[in-house]
Amino acid sequence: MNSGAPETLALWRVKFFGRHRGEVNSSTFSPDGQMLLTASEDGCVYGWETHSGQLLWRLGGHTGPVKFCRFSPDGRLFASTSCDCTIRLWDVAGAKCLRVLKGHQRSVETVSFSPDSRQLASGGWDKHVMLWEVQATGSWDSTIRIWDLRAGTPAVFHQELEGHSGNISCLCYSASGLLASGSWDKTIHIWKPMTSSLLVQLKGHITWVKSIAFSPDEQRLASGGYSHMVKVWDCNTGKCLETLKLLAGSPGCGPRLCLHPRRETLSVWSC
């Protein structure tokens, strides 16, 4: 963590994306930055050209509000989650749905792809985290499951990671494939997904965990809670190294985190 004064940033609104028919729940850029995805309360996923702001497509299929969306690191796929208890896996080039992943019993709140784009993790209101081969997902049933998307019937999971006692609110892969899960039970778990091993449990937040991010060397993890508090952890020992108190923002919103890939700096974004 840098202890010096933060760099001065020039901030302004560059583009306005205004074709949604409901609240926007999530947004994400493609790996090359050329495309923006947005997930809407109206049940659709929108694709935009970043530079021009042009709407490329509006994709329906979910039968409930779309809660989250995420590109795969290779830029070939993206996933969307919904209150309809499903995850949809989409092909970017054709803007078409490849698979509907079923298994969660309640709203699916978050997904994260592994660095090699071969696994997807999902989590949500059923407190489960489910792992899907080729991608990964997180859920509210407090467990994590692994699925094979290349099989003919991907509706039966291969693996389930249990340990959380609350809804899964955020997921994050490290560069080598470790998986961190944050929960409404105020803890973070760090897993080795392919062996179903829980490596360390991080305790210290006084409210739900909203956002998590690994450092590039995997030695540290930053987490943000609904209490507007950010914690930095030692991933090996589980010890909290630093606690940052932020100015309060909108009620019910927590910070969004991003660790700089080349410098030891942490970016914190409010809703």
Short mmCIF file of C-alpha atoms in Angstrom, two decimals:
data_model
loop_
_atom_site.label_atom_id
_atom_site.label_comp_id
_atom_site.label_asym_id
_atom_site.label_seq_id
_atom_site.Cartn_x
_atom_site.Cartn_y
_atom_site.Cartn_z
CA MET A 1 0.00 0.00 0.00
CA ASN A 2 1.34 3.43 -0.86
CA SER A 3 1.43 5.75 2.14
CA GLY A 4 1.92 8.97 0.15
CA ALA A 5 -0.73 11.35 -1.05
CA PRO A 6 -3.06 9.93 -3.73
CA GLU A 7 -2.52 10.95 -7.33
CA THR A 8 -4.79 13.67 -8.70
CA LEU A 9 -7.37 12.26 -11.12
CA ALA A 10 -9.41 14.14 -13.67
CA LEU A 11 -12.94 12.75 -13.72
CA TRP A 12 -15.75 13.51 -16.13
CA ARG A 13 -18.65 11.76 -17.77
CA VAL A 14 -17.45 10.48 -21.12
CA LYS A 15 -20.53 8.67 -22.43
CA PHE A 16 -24.17 8.28 -21.50
CA PHE A 17 -25.81 4.89 -22.05
CA GLY A 18 -29.52 5.52 -21.74
CA ARG A 19 -31.56 2.79 -23.46
CA HIS A 20 -32.29 0.66 -20.39
CA ARG A 21 -35.88 -0.04 -19.39
CA GLY A 22 -35.05 -0.67 -15.75
CA GLU A 23 -32.38 -0.05 -13.12
CA VAL A 24 -28.80 -1.02 -14.02
CA ASN A 25 -27.52 -3.62 -11.56
CA SER A 26 -24.04 -4.33 -12.97
CA SER A 27 -21.61 -3.29 -15.71
CA THR A 28 -18.34 -4.67 -17.04
CA PHE A 29 -15.86 -3.90 -19.82
CA SER A 30 -14.54 -6.49 -22.28
CA PRO A 31 -10.85 -7.36 -21.82
CA ASP A 32 -9.88 -5.11 -24.75
CA GLY A 33 -12.10 -2.28 -23.51
CA GLN A 34 -14.01 -2.07 -26.79
CA MET A 35 -17.34 -3.29 -25.42
CA LEU A 36 -19.40 -2.56 -22.31
CA LEU A 37 -21.96 -4.96 -20.84
CA THR A 38 -24.78 -3.83 -18.58
CA ALA A 39 -27.23 -5.97 -16.61
CA SER A 40 -30.66 -4.49 -16.08
CA GLU A 41 -33.65 -4.91 -13.82
CA ASP A 42 -35.73 -5.20 -17.01
CA GLY A 43 -34.44 -8.77 -17.50
CA CYS A 44 -32.05 -8.01 -20.36
CA VAL A 45 -28.31 -7.79 -20.95
CA TYR A 46 -27.15 -4.86 -23.08
CA GLY A 47 -24.00 -4.70 -25.19
CA TRP A 48 -22.53 -1.30 -26.11
CA GLU A 49 -19.66 -0.06 -28.22
CA THR A 50 -17.53 1.78 -25.68
CA HIS A 51 -16.15 4.50 -27.94
CA SER A 52 -19.38 5.58 -29.61
CA GLY A 53 -21.93 4.54 -26.99
CA GLN A 54 -23.88 2.70 -29.72
CA LEU A 55 -26.20 -0.08 -28.54
CA LEU A 56 -25.03 -3.30 -30.24
CA TRP A 57 -27.67 -5.63 -28.86
CA ARG A 58 -30.28 -6.14 -26.18
CA LEU A 59 -30.47 -9.79 -25.13
CA GLY A 60 -33.52 -11.28 -23.47
CA GLY A 61 -34.06 -14.79 -22.12
CA HIS A 62 -33.92 -14.38 -18.38
CA THR A 63 -37.35 -14.43 -16.74
CA GLY A 64 -36.31 -12.12 -13.91
CA PRO A 65 -34.09 -9.10 -13.31
CA VAL A 66 -30.46 -9.58 -14.41
CA LYS A 67 -28.24 -9.08 -11.36
CA PHE A 68 -24.68 -9.39 -12.69
CA CYS A 69 -22.63 -9.83 -15.87
CA ARG A 70 -18.99 -10.65 -16.52
CA PHE A 71 -16.73 -11.27 -19.56
CA SER A 72 -14.36 -14.22 -19.68
CA PRO A 73 -10.68 -13.15 -19.66
CA ASP A 74 -10.22 -14.38 -23.25
CA GLY A 75 -13.11 -12.15 -24.37
CA ARG A 76 -14.96 -14.96 -26.13
CA LEU A 77 -17.78 -15.49 -23.61
CA PHE A 78 -19.77 -13.60 -21.05
CA ALA A 79 -22.08 -14.77 -18.28
CA SER A 80 -25.20 -13.20 -16.80
CA THR A 81 -27.01 -14.04 -13.56
CA SER A 82 -30.60 -13.47 -12.60
CA CYS A 83 -33.31 -13.61 -9.96
CA ASP A 84 -34.72 -16.47 -12.08
CA CYS A 85 -32.09 -18.72 -10.37
CA THR A 86 -30.11 -19.30 -13.58
CA ILE A 87 -26.82 -18.30 -15.18
CA ARG A 88 -26.72 -17.80 -18.93
CA LEU A 89 -23.48 -18.31 -20.84
CA TRP A 90 -23.29 -16.22 -24.02
CA ASP A 91 -21.09 -16.19 -27.12
CA VAL A 92 -19.71 -12.70 -27.73
CA ALA A 93 -19.19 -13.02 -31.50
CA GLY A 94 -22.71 -14.22 -32.23
CA ALA A 95 -24.46 -12.54 -29.27
CA LYS A 96 -26.31 -15.80 -28.62
CA CYS A 97 -26.96 -17.92 -25.54
CA LEU A 98 -24.87 -21.10 -25.46
CA ARG A 99 -26.07 -22.60 -22.18
CA VAL A 100 -28.57 -22.01 -19.41
CA LEU A 101 -27.00 -23.19 -16.16
CA LYS A 102 -29.49 -24.40 -13.58
CA GLY A 103 -28.78 -25.49 -10.04
CA HIS A 104 -29.21 -22.55 -7.72
CA GLN A 105 -32.40 -22.49 -5.72
CA ARG A 106 -32.58 -18.72 -5.29
CA SER A 107 -31.39 -15.56 -7.01
CA VAL A 108 -27.86 -15.77 -8.44
CA GLU A 109 -25.98 -12.61 -7.47
CA THR A 110 -22.43 -12.95 -8.80
CA VAL A 111 -20.13 -14.81 -11.19
CA SER A 112 -16.38 -14.87 -11.83
CA PHE A 113 -14.28 -16.52 -14.54
CA SER A 114 -10.98 -18.23 -13.82
CA PRO A 115 -7.88 -16.59 -15.37
CA ASP A 116 -7.70 -19.23 -18.13
CA SER A 117 -11.44 -18.85 -18.92
CA ARG A 118 -11.95 -22.57 -18.29
CA GLN A 119 -14.03 -22.30 -15.12
CA LEU A 120 -16.96 -20.18 -13.98
CA ALA A 121 -17.96 -19.67 -10.34
CA SER A 122 -21.42 -18.50 -9.26
CA GLY A 123 -22.94 -17.48 -5.94
CA GLY A 124 -26.23 -16.19 -4.63
CA TRP A 125 -29.10 -16.15 -2.18
CA ASP A 126 -29.09 -19.93 -1.63
CA LYS A 127 -25.71 -19.61 0.15
CA HIS A 128 -23.99 -21.88 -2.37
CA VAL A 129 -21.00 -21.24 -4.59
CA MET A 130 -21.08 -23.41 -7.69
CA LEU A 131 -18.11 -24.10 -9.95
CA TRP A 132 -18.70 -24.87 -13.61
CA GLU A 133 -15.99 -26.38 -15.81
CA VAL A 134 -14.95 -23.74 -18.36
CA GLN A 135 -16.37 -21.02 -16.01
CA ALA A 136 -17.40 -20.41 -12.26
CA THR A 137 -20.44 -18.99 -10.31
CA GLY A 138 -21.59 -17.93 -6.71
CA SER A 139 -24.98 -18.09 -4.90
CA TRP A 140 -27.12 -17.43 -1.84
CA ASP A 141 -27.22 -21.07 -0.59
CA SER A 142 -23.75 -20.83 1.04
CA THR A 143 -22.02 -23.46 -1.09
CA ILE A 144 -19.81 -23.59 -4.19
CA ARG A 145 -20.39 -26.15 -6.94
CA ILE A 146 -18.35 -27.28 -9.96
CA TRP A 147 -20.06 -28.13 -13.27
CA ASP A 148 -18.92 -29.42 -16.65
CA LEU A 149 -20.23 -27.20 -19.47
CA ARG A 150 -18.72 -29.47 -22.10
CA ALA A 151 -20.91 -32.37 -21.05
CA GLY A 152 -24.23 -32.97 -22.73
CA THR A 153 -26.21 -32.33 -19.54
CA PRO A 154 -24.50 -29.62 -17.48
CA ALA A 155 -27.36 -29.42 -14.98
CA VAL A 156 -25.63 -31.78 -12.52
CA PHE A 157 -22.74 -30.21 -10.66
CA HIS A 158 -19.41 -31.96 -10.16
CA GLN A 159 -18.34 -30.25 -7.00
CA GLU A 160 -19.77 -28.16 -4.20
CA LEU A 161 -17.79 -26.04 -1.76
CA GLU A 162 -19.54 -25.66 1.57
CA GLY A 163 -18.61 -23.52 4.53
CA HIS A 164 -20.42 -20.19 4.38
CA SER A 165 -23.47 -19.69 6.59
CA GLY A 166 -24.78 -16.70 4.65
CA ASN A 167 -25.58 -15.62 1.10
CA ILE A 168 -22.64 -15.41 -1.32
CA SER A 169 -22.19 -11.79 -2.40
CA CYS A 170 -18.90 -11.70 -4.33
CA LEU A 171 -16.33 -13.99 -5.96
CA CYS A 172 -12.81 -13.43 -7.25
CA TYR A 173 -10.16 -15.66 -8.83
CA SER A 174 -6.45 -15.10 -8.30
CA ALA A 175 -3.95 -15.28 -11.16
CA SER A 176 -3.12 -18.92 -10.38
CA GLY A 177 -6.72 -20.04 -9.93
CA LEU A 178 -7.40 -19.71 -6.21
CA LEU A 179 -10.98 -18.65 -5.52
CA ALA A 180 -12.09 -16.18 -2.85
CA SER A 181 -15.73 -15.91 -1.81
CA GLY A 182 -17.30 -13.14 0.26
CA SER A 183 -20.54 -13.61 2.13
CA TRP A 184 -23.32 -12.08 4.17
CA ASP A 185 -21.90 -14.13 7.06
CA LYS A 186 -19.18 -11.39 7.27
CA THR A 187 -16.35 -13.76 6.28
CA ILE A 188 -14.15 -14.42 3.24
CA HIS A 189 -13.07 -17.94 2.32
CA ILE A 190 -10.08 -18.69 0.09
CA TRP A 191 -10.36 -22.03 -1.72
CA LYS A 192 -8.32 -24.30 -3.95
CA PRO A 193 -11.28 -25.17 -6.17
CA MET A 194 -10.06 -28.32 -7.91
CA THR A 195 -9.41 -30.10 -4.61
CA SER A 196 -12.33 -28.52 -2.73
CA SER A 197 -9.84 -27.34 -0.13
CA LEU A 198 -10.57 -24.40 2.16
CA LEU A 199 -7.16 -22.77 2.59
CA VAL A 200 -7.99 -19.94 4.97
CA GLN A 201 -10.97 -18.13 6.45
CA LEU A 202 -10.80 -14.37 6.95
CA LYS A 203 -12.83 -12.92 9.82
CA GLY A 204 -13.09 -9.31 10.95
CA HIS A 205 -15.81 -7.51 9.01
CA ILE A 206 -18.75 -6.29 11.08
CA THR A 207 -21.13 -6.21 8.12
CA TRP A 208 -21.68 -8.11 4.85
CA VAL A 209 -18.72 -8.43 2.51
CA LYS A 210 -19.47 -6.52 -0.70
CA SER A 211 -16.32 -6.74 -2.84
CA ILE A 212 -12.98 -8.60 -2.89
CA ALA A 213 -9.76 -8.40 -4.94
CA PHE A 214 -6.47 -10.36 -4.93
CA SER A 215 -3.08 -8.71 -5.25
CA PRO A 216 -1.14 -9.91 -8.33
CA ASP A 217 1.26 -11.97 -6.18
CA GLU A 218 -1.66 -13.58 -4.25
CA GLN A 219 -0.07 -12.63 -0.93
CA ARG A 220 -2.79 -10.15 -0.06
CA LEU A 221 -6.51 -9.75 -0.51
CA ALA A 222 -8.58 -6.58 -0.11
CA SER A 223 -12.20 -6.71 0.96
CA GLY A 224 -14.91 -4.09 1.27
CA GLY A 225 -18.00 -4.30 3.45
CA TYR A 226 -21.34 -2.53 3.66
CA SER A 227 -19.93 -0.63 6.65
CA HIS A 228 -17.75 1.41 4.22
CA MET A 229 -14.66 -0.26 5.62
CA VAL A 230 -11.87 -1.83 3.54
CA LYS A 231 -9.59 -4.49 4.98
CA VAL A 232 -6.31 -5.80 3.58
CA TRP A 233 -5.46 -9.40 4.54
CA ASP A 234 -2.45 -11.71 4.53
CA CYS A 235 -3.71 -14.63 2.42
CA ASN A 236 -1.36 -17.13 4.07
CA THR A 237 -2.04 -16.39 7.73
CA GLY A 238 -5.51 -14.87 7.52
CA LYS A 239 -4.30 -11.87 9.52
CA CYS A 240 -5.81 -8.44 8.84
CA LEU A 241 -2.90 -6.16 7.89
CA GLU A 242 -4.75 -2.88 7.55
CA THR A 243 -8.22 -1.40 7.95
CA LEU A 244 -9.27 1.65 5.93
CA LYS A 245 -12.31 3.66 6.94
CA LEU A 246 -14.08 5.40 4.08
CA LEU A 247 -16.50 8.28 3.94
CA ALA A 248 -20.07 7.07 4.06
CA GLY A 249 -21.86 6.87 0.72
CA SER A 250 -25.36 5.85 -0.26
CA PRO A 251 -27.24 3.74 2.31
CA GLY A 252 -26.80 0.01 1.71
CA CYS A 253 -23.88 0.44 -0.71
CA GLY A 254 -20.38 -0.78 -0.08
CA PRO A 255 -17.08 -0.02 -1.79
CA ARG A 256 -15.91 -1.62 -5.04
CA LEU A 257 -12.27 -2.68 -5.05
CA CYS A 258 -9.51 -3.00 -7.63
CA LEU A 259 -5.85 -3.71 -6.97
CA HIS A 260 -3.44 -2.09 -9.45
CA PRO A 261 -1.69 -4.88 -11.43
CA ARG A 262 1.75 -3.25 -11.49
CA ARG A 263 1.89 -1.07 -8.40
CA GLU A 264 1.02 -1.72 -4.78
CA THR A 265 -1.99 0.57 -4.87
CA LEU A 266 -5.63 -0.03 -4.11
CA SER A 267 -8.48 1.74 -5.89
CA VAL A 268 -11.74 2.11 -4.01
CA TRP A 269 -14.94 3.10 -5.85
CA SER A 270 -18.29 3.98 -4.31
CA CYS A 271 -21.65 3.19 -5.93
#
